[in-house]
């Protein structure tokens, strides 16, 4: 593959991710209370990673690598700007978000590439991981941390997850099997996400 087919998109994804990550640090103080959770949430960074890779138009193998790049640089942008502002954030690979980003980045990257240009019939399956994060964290936000955060952003995140699945299912019609598979995968993934976040909270409380 000629470098121009991946190098320019890769540089664009890296630059955009670093800048957007820095903006999320400012977002924690500038966004209204109803939306401030976006600036420090797995769903927020998943949306941004999905978005920049979707816009890059790269193929799935490159998208998998760029998923890691995007997630890590979003967190690094957040960390760097937070440091400039006088707020401490863990060093690279010493915080949970970075580790999870390295593991989840390829999945989100491939999801973005396939939702953009993959076979229409199987787009519900491709979109399921991203929808699962949005739905799962939305439910987590409305239940486990409801006392300390506004419900508005969590509701918007759930709506976005449902909208994504609805859009790709409509594109897939009349392919019933991938639509059902994608929908079930999103529901199961969302349930696992909630369990994982609850487990992390319990782990942190016992540390």
mmCIF file with all atom_site columns, N, CA, C and O in Angstrom, residues 140-195:
data_model
loop_
_atom_site.group_PDB
_atom_site.id
_atom_site.type_symbol
_atom_site.label_atom_id
_atom_site.label_alt_id
_atom_site.label_comp_id
_atom_site.label_asym_id
_atom_site.label_entity_id
_atom_site.label_seq_id
_atom_site.pdbx_PDB_ins_code
_atom_site.Cartn_x
_atom_site.Cartn_y
_atom_site.Cartn_z
_atom_site.occupancy
_atom_site.B_iso_or_equiv
_atom_site.pdbx_formal_charge
_atom_site.auth_seq_id
_atom_site.auth_comp_id
_atom_site.auth_asym_id
_atom_site.auth_atom_id
_atom_site.pdbx_PDB_model_num
ATOM 1   N N  . UNK A 1 140 ? -24.868 2.888   33.281 1.00 0.00 ? 140 UNK A N  1
ATOM 2   C CA . UNK A 1 140 ? -24.035 3.035   34.479 1.00 0.00 ? 140 UNK A CA 1
ATOM 3   C C  . UNK A 1 140 ? -24.170 4.435   35.061 1.00 0.00 ? 140 UNK A C  1
ATOM 4   O O  . UNK A 1 140 ? -24.316 4.612   36.274 1.00 0.00 ? 140 UNK A O  1
ATOM 5   N N  . UNK A 1 141 ? -24.148 5.433   34.197 1.00 0.00 ? 141 UNK A N  1
ATOM 6   C CA . UNK A 1 141 ? -24.264 6.807   34.655 1.00 0.00 ? 141 UNK A CA 1
ATOM 7   C C  . UNK A 1 141 ? -25.601 7.099   35.303 1.00 0.00 ? 141 UNK A C  1
ATOM 8   O O  . UNK A 1 141 ? -25.680 7.832   36.301 1.00 0.00 ? 141 UNK A O  1
ATOM 9   N N  . UNK A 1 142 ? -26.673 6.527   34.752 1.00 0.00 ? 142 UNK A N  1
ATOM 10  C CA . UNK A 1 142 ? -28.012 6.781   35.288 1.00 0.00 ? 142 UNK A CA 1
ATOM 11  C C  . UNK A 1 142 ? -28.312 6.004   36.560 1.00 0.00 ? 142 UNK A C  1
ATOM 12  O O  . UNK A 1 142 ? -29.287 6.299   37.250 1.00 0.00 ? 142 UNK A O  1
ATOM 13  N N  . UNK A 1 143 ? -27.473 5.019   36.865 1.00 0.00 ? 143 UNK A N  1
ATOM 14  C CA . UNK A 1 143 ? -27.729 4.187   38.038 1.00 0.00 ? 143 UNK A CA 1
ATOM 15  C C  . UNK A 1 143 ? -26.640 4.335   39.100 1.00 0.00 ? 143 UNK A C  1
ATOM 16  O O  . UNK A 1 143 ? -26.876 4.900   40.170 1.00 0.00 ? 143 UNK A O  1
ATOM 17  N N  . UNK A 1 144 ? -25.443 3.908   38.787 1.00 0.00 ? 144 UNK A N  1
ATOM 18  C CA . UNK A 1 144 ? -24.392 3.834   39.793 1.00 0.00 ? 144 UNK A CA 1
ATOM 19  C C  . UNK A 1 144 ? -23.894 5.205   40.229 1.00 0.00 ? 144 UNK A C  1
ATOM 20  O O  . UNK A 1 144 ? -23.647 5.441   41.420 1.00 0.00 ? 144 UNK A O  1
ATOM 21  N N  . UNK A 1 145 ? -23.732 6.145   39.285 1.00 0.00 ? 145 UNK A N  1
ATOM 22  C CA . UNK A 1 145 ? -23.198 7.465   39.655 1.00 0.00 ? 145 UNK A CA 1
ATOM 23  C C  . UNK A 1 145 ? -24.255 8.550   39.495 1.00 0.00 ? 145 UNK A C  1
ATOM 24  O O  . UNK A 1 145 ? -23.928 9.718   39.314 1.00 0.00 ? 145 UNK A O  1
ATOM 25  N N  . UNK A 1 146 ? -25.507 8.175   39.575 1.00 0.00 ? 146 UNK A N  1
ATOM 26  C CA . UNK A 1 146 ? -26.594 9.132   39.365 1.00 0.00 ? 146 UNK A CA 1
ATOM 27  C C  . UNK A 1 146 ? -26.598 10.253  40.396 1.00 0.00 ? 146 UNK A C  1
ATOM 28  O O  . UNK A 1 146 ? -27.014 11.381  40.105 1.00 0.00 ? 146 UNK A O  1
ATOM 29  N N  . UNK A 1 147 ? -26.105 9.968   41.595 1.00 0.00 ? 147 UNK A N  1
ATOM 30  C CA . UNK A 1 147 ? -26.156 10.970  42.666 1.00 0.00 ? 147 UNK A CA 1
ATOM 31  C C  . UNK A 1 147 ? -25.147 12.088  42.465 1.00 0.00 ? 147 UNK A C  1
ATOM 32  O O  . UNK A 1 147 ? -25.307 13.174  43.040 1.00 0.00 ? 147 UNK A O  1
ATOM 33  N N  . UNK A 1 148 ? -24.116 11.859  41.664 1.00 0.00 ? 148 UNK A N  1
ATOM 34  C CA . UNK A 1 148 ? -23.042 12.847  41.525 1.00 0.00 ? 148 UNK A CA 1
ATOM 35  C C  . UNK A 1 148 ? -22.913 13.417  40.119 1.00 0.00 ? 148 UNK A C  1
ATOM 36  O O  . UNK A 1 148 ? -22.036 14.254  39.886 1.00 0.00 ? 148 UNK A O  1
ATOM 37  N N  . UNK A 1 149 ? -23.716 12.978  39.179 1.00 0.00 ? 149 UNK A N  1
ATOM 38  C CA . UNK A 1 149 ? -23.632 13.482  37.812 1.00 0.00 ? 149 UNK A CA 1
ATOM 39  C C  . UNK A 1 149 ? -25.024 13.797  37.281 1.00 0.00 ? 149 UNK A C  1
ATOM 40  O O  . UNK A 1 149 ? -26.020 13.250  37.753 1.00 0.00 ? 149 UNK A O  1
ATOM 41  N N  . UNK A 1 150 ? -25.060 14.666  36.277 1.00 0.00 ? 150 UNK A N  1
ATOM 42  C CA . UNK A 1 150 ? -26.329 15.005  35.645 1.00 0.00 ? 150 UNK A CA 1
ATOM 43  C C  . UNK A 1 150 ? -26.790 13.855  34.746 1.00 0.00 ? 150 UNK A C  1
ATOM 44  O O  . UNK A 1 150 ? -25.970 13.237  34.057 1.00 0.00 ? 150 UNK A O  1
ATOM 45  N N  . UNK A 1 151 ? -28.091 13.566  34.731 1.00 0.00 ? 151 UNK A N  1
ATOM 46  C CA . UNK A 1 151 ? -28.580 12.494  33.868 1.00 0.00 ? 151 UNK A CA 1
ATOM 47  C C  . UNK A 1 151 ? -28.612 12.869  32.383 1.00 0.00 ? 151 UNK A C  1
ATOM 48  O O  . UNK A 1 151 ? -28.733 11.992  31.528 1.00 0.00 ? 151 UNK A O  1
ATOM 49  N N  . UNK A 1 152 ? -28.506 14.160  32.073 1.00 0.00 ? 152 UNK A N  1
ATOM 50  C CA . UNK A 1 152 ? -28.721 14.615  30.700 1.00 0.00 ? 152 UNK A CA 1
ATOM 51  C C  . UNK A 1 152 ? -27.733 13.970  29.729 1.00 0.00 ? 152 UNK A C  1
ATOM 52  O O  . UNK A 1 152 ? -28.133 13.424  28.686 1.00 0.00 ? 152 UNK A O  1
ATOM 53  N N  . UNK A 1 153 ? -26.444 14.039  30.056 1.00 0.00 ? 153 UNK A N  1
ATOM 54  C CA . UNK A 1 153 ? -25.457 13.479  29.138 1.00 0.00 ? 153 UNK A CA 1
ATOM 55  C C  . UNK A 1 153 ? -25.629 11.976  28.995 1.00 0.00 ? 153 UNK A C  1
ATOM 56  O O  . UNK A 1 153 ? -25.507 11.434  27.883 1.00 0.00 ? 153 UNK A O  1
ATOM 57  N N  . UNK A 1 154 ? -25.910 11.277  30.088 1.00 0.00 ? 154 UNK A N  1
ATOM 58  C CA . UNK A 1 154 ? -26.061 9.819   30.021 1.00 0.00 ? 154 UNK A CA 1
ATOM 59  C C  . UNK A 1 154 ? -27.253 9.440   29.135 1.00 0.00 ? 154 UNK A C  1
ATOM 60  O O  . UNK A 1 154 ? -27.175 8.469   28.384 1.00 0.00 ? 154 UNK A O  1
ATOM 61  N N  . UNK A 1 155 ? -28.324 10.199  29.228 1.00 0.00 ? 155 UNK A N  1
ATOM 62  C CA . UNK A 1 155 ? -29.473 9.951   28.366 1.00 0.00 ? 155 UNK A CA 1
ATOM 63  C C  . UNK A 1 155 ? -29.107 10.200  26.902 1.00 0.00 ? 155 UNK A C  1
ATOM 64  O O  . UNK A 1 155 ? -29.450 9.404   26.015 1.00 0.00 ? 155 UNK A O  1
ATOM 65  N N  . UNK A 1 156 ? -28.385 11.289  26.648 1.00 0.00 ? 156 UNK A N  1
ATOM 66  C CA . UNK A 1 156 ? -27.952 11.582  25.272 1.00 0.00 ? 156 UNK A CA 1
ATOM 67  C C  . UNK A 1 156 ? -27.050 10.474  24.730 1.00 0.00 ? 156 UNK A C  1
ATOM 68  O O  . UNK A 1 156 ? -27.129 10.110  23.554 1.00 0.00 ? 156 UNK A O  1
ATOM 69  N N  . UNK A 1 157 ? -26.208 9.932   25.591 1.00 0.00 ? 157 UNK A N  1
ATOM 70  C CA . UNK A 1 157 ? -25.302 8.874   25.165 1.00 0.00 ? 157 UNK A CA 1
ATOM 71  C C  . UNK A 1 157 ? -26.093 7.609   24.804 1.00 0.00 ? 157 UNK A C  1
ATOM 72  O O  . UNK A 1 157 ? -25.796 6.948   23.803 1.00 0.00 ? 157 UNK A O  1
ATOM 73  N N  . UNK A 1 158 ? -27.107 7.279   25.589 1.00 0.00 ? 158 UNK A N  1
ATOM 74  C CA . UNK A 1 158 ? -27.959 6.133   25.281 1.00 0.00 ? 158 UNK A CA 1
ATOM 75  C C  . UNK A 1 158 ? -28.704 6.366   23.965 1.00 0.00 ? 158 UNK A C  1
ATOM 76  O O  . UNK A 1 158 ? -28.790 5.472   23.117 1.00 0.00 ? 158 UNK A O  1
ATOM 77  N N  . UNK A 1 159 ? -29.225 7.567   23.794 1.00 0.00 ? 159 UNK A N  1
ATOM 78  C CA . UNK A 1 159 ? -29.935 7.898   22.550 1.00 0.00 ? 159 UNK A CA 1
ATOM 79  C C  . UNK A 1 159 ? -28.996 7.756   21.353 1.00 0.00 ? 159 UNK A C  1
ATOM 80  O O  . UNK A 1 159 ? -29.382 7.226   20.295 1.00 0.00 ? 159 UNK A O  1
ATOM 81  N N  . UNK A 1 160 ? -27.744 8.214   21.503 1.00 0.00 ? 160 UNK A N  1
ATOM 82  C CA . UNK A 1 160 ? -26.784 8.109   20.404 1.00 0.00 ? 160 UNK A CA 1
ATOM 83  C C  . UNK A 1 160 ? -26.482 6.649   20.086 1.00 0.00 ? 160 UNK A C  1
ATOM 84  O O  . UNK A 1 160 ? -26.386 6.265   18.908 1.00 0.00 ? 160 UNK A O  1
ATOM 85  N N  . UNK A 1 161 ? -26.334 5.816   21.117 1.00 0.00 ? 161 UNK A N  1
ATOM 86  C CA . UNK A 1 161 ? -26.094 4.396   20.889 1.00 0.00 ? 161 UNK A CA 1
ATOM 87  C C  . UNK A 1 161 ? -27.250 3.731   20.169 1.00 0.00 ? 161 UNK A C  1
ATOM 88  O O  . UNK A 1 161 ? -27.059 2.946   19.226 1.00 0.00 ? 161 UNK A O  1
ATOM 89  N N  . UNK A 1 162 ? -28.460 4.063   20.586 1.00 0.00 ? 162 UNK A N  1
ATOM 90  C CA . UNK A 1 162 ? -29.650 3.509   19.927 1.00 0.00 ? 162 UNK A CA 1
ATOM 91  C C  . UNK A 1 162 ? -29.777 4.027   18.494 1.00 0.00 ? 162 UNK A C  1
ATOM 92  O O  . UNK A 1 162 ? -30.151 3.280   17.578 1.00 0.00 ? 162 UNK A O  1
ATOM 93  N N  . UNK A 1 163 ? -29.450 5.302   18.307 1.00 0.00 ? 163 UNK A N  1
ATOM 94  C CA . UNK A 1 163 ? -29.532 5.891   16.970 1.00 0.00 ? 163 UNK A CA 1
ATOM 95  C C  . UNK A 1 163 ? -28.536 5.233   16.022 1.00 0.00 ? 163 UNK A C  1
ATOM 96  O O  . UNK A 1 163 ? -28.842 4.987   14.841 1.00 0.00 ? 163 UNK A O  1
ATOM 97  N N  . UNK A 1 164 ? -27.328 4.955   16.524 1.00 0.00 ? 164 UNK A N  1
ATOM 98  C CA . UNK A 1 164 ? -26.319 4.295   15.692 1.00 0.00 ? 164 UNK A CA 1
ATOM 99  C C  . UNK A 1 164 ? -26.808 2.919   15.252 1.00 0.00 ? 164 UNK A C  1
ATOM 100 O O  . UNK A 1 164 ? -26.732 2.572   14.062 1.00 0.00 ? 164 UNK A O  1
ATOM 101 N N  . UNK A 1 165 ? -27.316 2.131   16.211 1.00 0.00 ? 165 UNK A N  1
ATOM 102 C CA . UNK A 1 165 ? -27.791 0.793   15.861 1.00 0.00 ? 165 UNK A CA 1
ATOM 103 C C  . UNK A 1 165 ? -28.987 0.859   14.922 1.00 0.00 ? 165 UNK A C  1
ATOM 104 O O  . UNK A 1 165 ? -29.094 0.070   13.977 1.00 0.00 ? 165 UNK A O  1
ATOM 105 N N  . UNK A 1 166 ? -29.885 1.796   15.160 1.00 0.00 ? 166 UNK A N  1
ATOM 106 C CA . UNK A 1 166 ? -31.059 1.930   14.297 1.00 0.00 ? 166 UNK A CA 1
ATOM 107 C C  . UNK A 1 166 ? -30.652 2.267   12.870 1.00 0.00 ? 166 UNK A C  1
ATOM 108 O O  . UNK A 1 166 ? -31.169 1.695   11.899 1.00 0.00 ? 166 UNK A O  1
ATOM 109 N N  . UNK A 1 167 ? -29.702 3.193   12.735 1.00 0.00 ? 167 UNK A N  1
ATOM 110 C CA . UNK A 1 167 ? -29.265 3.614   11.406 1.00 0.00 ? 167 UNK A CA 1
ATOM 111 C C  . UNK A 1 167 ? -28.643 2.463   10.622 1.00 0.00 ? 167 UNK A C  1
ATOM 112 O O  . UNK A 1 167 ? -28.949 2.261   9.440  1.00 0.00 ? 167 UNK A O  1
ATOM 113 N N  . UNK A 1 168 ? -27.760 1.701   11.273 1.00 0.00 ? 168 UNK A N  1
ATOM 114 C CA . UNK A 1 168 ? -27.091 0.620   10.538 1.00 0.00 ? 168 UNK A CA 1
ATOM 115 C C  . UNK A 1 168 ? -28.047 -0.548  10.269 1.00 0.00 ? 168 UNK A C  1
ATOM 116 O O  . UNK A 1 168 ? -27.923 -1.238  9.262  1.00 0.00 ? 168 UNK A O  1
ATOM 117 N N  . UNK A 1 169 ? -29.016 -0.769  11.165 1.00 0.00 ? 169 UNK A N  1
ATOM 118 C CA . UNK A 1 169 ? -30.009 -1.822  10.921 1.00 0.00 ? 169 UNK A CA 1
ATOM 119 C C  . UNK A 1 169 ? -30.891 -1.450  9.732  1.00 0.00 ? 169 UNK A C  1
ATOM 120 O O  . UNK A 1 169 ? -31.215 -2.291  8.882  1.00 0.00 ? 169 UNK A O  1
ATOM 121 N N  . UNK A 1 170 ? -31.266 -0.194  9.648  1.00 0.00 ? 170 UNK A N  1
ATOM 122 C CA . UNK A 1 170 ? -32.055 0.249   8.502  1.00 0.00 ? 170 UNK A CA 1
ATOM 123 C C  . UNK A 1 170 ? -31.280 0.080   7.193  1.00 0.00 ? 170 UNK A C  1
ATOM 124 O O  . UNK A 1 170 ? -31.857 -0.256  6.162  1.00 0.00 ? 170 UNK A O  1
ATOM 125 N N  . UNK A 1 171 ? -29.966 0.333   7.262  1.00 0.00 ? 171 UNK A N  1
ATOM 126 C CA . UNK A 1 171 ? -29.136 0.123   6.073  1.00 0.00 ? 171 UNK A CA 1
ATOM 127 C C  . UNK A 1 171 ? -29.055 -1.348  5.700  1.00 0.00 ? 171 UNK A C  1
ATOM 128 O O  . UNK A 1 171 ? -28.895 -1.691  4.530  1.00 0.00 ? 171 UNK A O  1
ATOM 129 N N  . UNK A 1 172 ? -29.141 -2.228  6.709  1.00 0.00 ? 172 UNK A N  1
ATOM 130 C CA . UNK A 1 172 ? -28.940 -3.655  6.484  1.00 0.00 ? 172 UNK A CA 1
ATOM 131 C C  . UNK A 1 172 ? -30.179 -4.369  5.981  1.00 0.00 ? 172 UNK A C  1
ATOM 132 O O  . UNK A 1 172 ? -30.100 -5.531  5.580  1.00 0.00 ? 172 UNK A O  1
ATOM 133 N N  . UNK A 1 173 ? -31.333 -3.732  6.010  1.00 0.00 ? 173 UNK A N  1
ATOM 134 C CA . UNK A 1 173 ? -32.564 -4.440  5.645  1.00 0.00 ? 173 UNK A CA 1
ATOM 135 C C  . UNK A 1 173 ? -32.496 -4.993  4.224  1.00 0.00 ? 173 UNK A C  1
ATOM 136 O O  . UNK A 1 173 ? -31.886 -4.357  3.360  1.00 0.00 ? 173 UNK A O  1
ATOM 137 N N  . UNK A 1 174 ? -33.080 -6.152  3.950  1.00 0.00 ? 174 UNK A N  1
ATOM 138 C CA . UNK A 1 174 ? -33.871 -6.954  4.899  1.00 0.00 ? 174 UNK A CA 1
ATOM 139 C C  . UNK A 1 174 ? -33.068 -8.068  5.555  1.00 0.00 ? 174 UNK A C  1
ATOM 140 O O  . UNK A 1 174 ? -33.586 -9.161  5.767  1.00 0.00 ? 174 UNK A O  1
ATOM 141 N N  . UNK A 1 175 ? -31.783 -7.850  5.820  1.00 0.00 ? 175 UNK A N  1
ATOM 142 C CA . UNK A 1 175 ? -30.922 -8.880  6.408  1.00 0.00 ? 175 UNK A CA 1
ATOM 143 C C  . UNK A 1 175 ? -31.251 -9.024  7.890  1.00 0.00 ? 175 UNK A C  1
ATOM 144 O O  . UNK A 1 175 ? -30.769 -8.265  8.739  1.00 0.00 ? 175 UNK A O  1
ATOM 145 N N  . UNK A 1 176 ? -32.083 -10.005 8.225  1.00 0.00 ? 176 UNK A N  1
ATOM 146 C CA . UNK A 1 176 ? -32.551 -10.170 9.597  1.00 0.00 ? 176 UNK A CA 1
ATOM 147 C C  . UNK A 1 176 ? -31.445 -10.680 10.517 1.00 0.00 ? 176 UNK A C  1
ATOM 148 O O  . UNK A 1 176 ? -31.264 -10.177 11.629 1.00 0.00 ? 176 UNK A O  1
ATOM 149 N N  . UNK A 1 177 ? -30.694 -11.688 10.056 1.00 0.00 ? 177 UNK A N  1
ATOM 150 C CA . UNK A 1 177 ? -29.696 -12.328 10.922 1.00 0.00 ? 177 UNK A CA 1
ATOM 151 C C  . UNK A 1 177 ? -28.645 -11.347 11.440 1.00 0.00 ? 177 UNK A C  1
ATOM 152 O O  . UNK A 1 177 ? -28.419 -11.277 12.653 1.00 0.00 ? 177 UNK A O  1
ATOM 153 N N  . UNK A 1 178 ? -27.974 -10.565 10.583 1.00 0.00 ? 178 UNK A N  1
ATOM 154 C CA . UNK A 1 178 ? -26.980 -9.629  11.115 1.00 0.00 ? 178 UNK A CA 1
ATOM 155 C C  . UNK A 1 178 ? -27.592 -8.531  11.975 1.00 0.00 ? 178 UNK A C  1
ATOM 156 O O  . UNK A 1 178 ? -26.957 -8.048  12.914 1.00 0.00 ? 178 UNK A O  1
ATOM 157 N N  . UNK A 1 179 ? -28.827 -8.142  11.669 1.00 0.00 ? 179 UNK A N  1
ATOM 158 C CA . UNK A 1 179 ? -29.472 -7.114  12.476 1.00 0.00 ? 179 UNK A CA 1
ATOM 159 C C  . UNK A 1 179 ? -29.740 -7.617  13.887 1.00 0.00 ? 179 UNK A C  1
ATOM 160 O O  . UNK A 1 179 ? -29.468 -6.932  14.878 1.00 0.00 ? 179 UNK A O  1
ATOM 161 N N  . UNK A 1 180 ? -30.268 -8.844  13.976 1.00 0.00 ? 180 UNK A N  1
ATOM 162 C CA . UNK A 1 180 ? -30.527 -9.443  15.295 1.00 0.00 ? 180 UNK A CA 1
ATOM 163 C C  . UNK A 1 180 ? -29.219 -9.700  16.026 1.00 0.00 ? 180 UNK A C  1
ATOM 164 O O  . UNK A 1 180 ? -29.093 -9.423  17.232 1.00 0.00 ? 180 UNK A O  1
ATOM 165 N N  . UNK A 1 181 ? -28.228 -10.215 15.306 1.00 0.00 ? 181 UNK A N  1
ATOM 166 C CA . UNK A 1 181 ? -26.923 -10.485 15.920 1.00 0.00 ? 181 UNK A CA 1
ATOM 167 C C  . UNK A 1 181 ? -26.290 -9.208  16.453 1.00 0.00 ? 181 UNK A C  1
ATOM 168 O O  . UNK A 1 181 ? -25.772 -9.175  17.573 1.00 0.00 ? 181 UNK A O  1
ATOM 169 N N  . UNK A 1 182 ? -26.334 -8.156  15.648 1.00 0.00 ? 182 UNK A N  1
ATOM 170 C CA . UNK A 1 182 ? -25.767 -6.879  16.082 1.00 0.00 ? 182 UNK A CA 1
ATOM 171 C C  . UNK A 1 182 ? -26.498 -6.312  17.283 1.00 0.00 ? 182 UNK A C  1
ATOM 172 O O  . UNK A 1 182 ? -25.866 -5.827  18.232 1.00 0.00 ? 182 UNK A O  1
ATOM 173 N N  . UNK A 1 183 ? -27.828 -6.373  17.256 1.00 0.00 ? 183 UNK A N  1
ATOM 174 C CA . UNK A 1 183 ? -28.597 -5.867  18.386 1.00 0.00 ? 183 UNK A CA 1
ATOM 175 C C  . UNK A 1 183 ? -28.315 -6.624  19.662 1.00 0.00 ? 183 UNK A C  1
ATOM 176 O O  . UNK A 1 183 ? -28.117 -6.033  20.735 1.00 0.00 ? 183 UNK A O  1
ATOM 177 N N  . UNK A 1 184 ? -28.278 -7.964  19.574 1.00 0.00 ? 184 UNK A N  1
ATOM 178 C CA . UNK A 1 184 ? -27.982 -8.771  20.762 1.00 0.00 ? 184 UNK A CA 1
ATOM 179 C C  . UNK A 1 184 ? -26.562 -8.526  21.256 1.00 0.00 ? 184 UNK A C  1
ATOM 180 O O  . UNK A 1 184 ? -26.320 -8.458  22.470 1.00 0.00 ? 184 UNK A O  1
ATOM 181 N N  . UNK A 1 185 ? -25.628 -8.395  20.331 1.00 0.00 ? 185 UNK A N  1
ATOM 182 C CA . UNK A 1 185 ? -24.239 -8.131  20.719 1.00 0.00 ? 185 UNK A CA 1
ATOM 183 C C  . UNK A 1 185 ? -24.124 -6.801  21.461 1.00 0.00 ? 185 UNK A C  1
ATOM 184 O O  . UNK A 1 185 ? -23.372 -6.678  22.440 1.00 0.00 ? 185 UNK A O  1
ATOM 185 N N  . UNK A 1 186 ? -24.869 -5.795  21.002 1.00 0.00 ? 186 UNK A N  1
ATOM 186 C CA . UNK A 1 186 ? -24.845 -4.493  21.675 1.00 0.00 ? 186 UNK A CA 1
ATOM 187 C C  . UNK A 1 186 ? -25.413 -4.594  23.083 1.00 0.00 ? 186 UNK A C  1
ATOM 188 O O  . UNK A 1 186 ? -24.868 -4.004  24.038 1.00 0.00 ? 186 UNK A O  1
ATOM 189 N N  . UNK A 1 187 ? -26.495 -5.351  23.247 1.00 0.00 ? 187 UNK A N  1
ATOM 190 C CA . UNK A 1 187 ? -27.109 -5.501  24.572 1.00 0.00 ? 187 UNK A CA 1
ATOM 191 C C  . UNK A 1 187 ? -26.186 -6.270  25.516 1.00 0.00 ? 187 UNK A C  1
ATOM 192 O O  . UNK A 1 187 ? -25.969 -5.861  26.664 1.00 0.00 ? 187 UNK A O  1
ATOM 193 N N  . UNK A 1 188 ? -25.629 -7.380  25.025 1.00 0.00 ? 188 UNK A N  1
ATOM 194 C CA . UNK A 1 188 ? -24.713 -8.160  25.863 1.00 0.00 ? 188 UNK A CA 1
ATOM 195 C C  . UNK A 1 188 ? -23.468 -7.340  26.198 1.00 0.00 ? 188 UNK A C  1
ATOM 196 O O  . UNK A 1 188 ? -22.998 -7.323  27.345 1.00 0.00 ? 188 UNK A O  1
ATOM 197 N N  . UNK A 1 189 ? -22.936 -6.647  25.198 1.00 0.00 ? 189 UNK A N  1
ATOM 198 C CA . UNK A 1 189 ? -21.759 -5.808  25.434 1.00 0.00 ? 189 UNK A CA 1
ATOM 199 C C  . UNK A 1 189 ? -22.026 -4.710  26.442 1.00 0.00 ? 189 UNK A C  1
ATOM 200 O O  . UNK A 1 189 ? -21.179 -4.414  27.292 1.00 0.00 ? 189 UNK A O  1
ATOM 201 N N  . UNK A 1 190 ? -23.196 -4.096  26.370 1.00 0.00 ? 190 UNK A N  1
ATOM 202 C CA . UNK A 1 190 ? -23.555 -3.050  27.328 1.00 0.00 ? 190 UNK A CA 1
ATOM 203 C C  . UNK A 1 190 ? -23.633 -3.619  28.736 1.00 0.00 ? 190 UNK A C  1
ATOM 204 O O  . UNK A 1 190 ? -23.177 -2.992  29.704 1.00 0.00 ? 190 UNK A O  1
ATOM 205 N N  . UNK A 1 191 ? -24.191 -4.814  28.880 1.00 0.00 ? 191 UNK A N  1
ATOM 206 C CA . UNK A 1 191 ? -24.280 -5.453  30.191 1.00 0.00 ? 191 UNK A CA 1
ATOM 207 C C  . UNK A 1 191 ? -22.893 -5.742  30.752 1.00 0.00 ? 191 UNK A C  1
ATOM 208 O O  . UNK A 1 191 ? -22.627 -5.515  31.942 1.00 0.00 ? 191 UNK A O  1
ATOM 209 N N  . UNK A 1 192 ? -22.011 -6.242  29.889 1.00 0.00 ? 192 UNK A N  1
ATOM 210 C CA . UNK A 1 192 ? -20.636 -6.511  30.327 1.00 0.00 ? 192 UNK A CA 1
ATOM 211 C C  . UNK A 1 192 ? -19.918 -5.227  30.701 1.00 0.00 ? 192 UNK A C  1
ATOM 212 O O  . UNK A 1 192 ? -19.113 -5.205  31.650 1.00 0.00 ? 192 UNK A O  1
ATOM 213 N N  . UNK A 1 193 ? -20.196 -4.147  29.981 1.00 0.00 ? 193 UNK A N  1
ATOM 214 C CA . UNK A 1 193 ? -19.579 -2.855  30.294 1.00 0.00 ? 193 UNK A CA 1
ATOM 215 C C  . UNK A 1 193 ? -19.979 -2.401  31.686 1.00 0.00 ? 193 UNK A C  1
ATOM 216 O O  . UNK A 1 193 ? -19.139 -1.959  32.474 1.00 0.00 ? 193 UNK A O  1
ATOM 217 N N  . UNK A 1 194 ? -21.272 -2.486  31.996 1.00 0.00 ? 194 UNK A N  1
ATOM 218 C CA . UNK A 1 194 ? -21.739 -2.083  33.329 1.00 0.00 ? 194 UNK A CA 1
ATOM 219 C C  . UNK A 1 194 ? -21.068 -2.936  34.398 1.00 0.00 ? 194 UNK A C  1
ATOM 220 O O  . UNK A 1 194 ? -20.577 -2.416  35.412 1.00 0.00 ? 194 UNK A O  1
ATOM 221 N N  . UNK A 1 195 ? -21.030 -4.250  34.168 1.00 0.00 ? 195 UNK A N  1
ATOM 222 C CA . UNK A 1 195 ? -20.377 -5.140  35.145 1.00 0.00 ? 195 UNK A CA 1
ATOM 223 C C  . UNK A 1 195 ? -18.911 -4.752  35.339 1.00 0.00 ? 195 UNK A C  1
ATOM 224 O O  . UNK A 1 195 ? -18.421 -4.693  36.468 1.00 0.00 ? 195 UNK A O  1
#
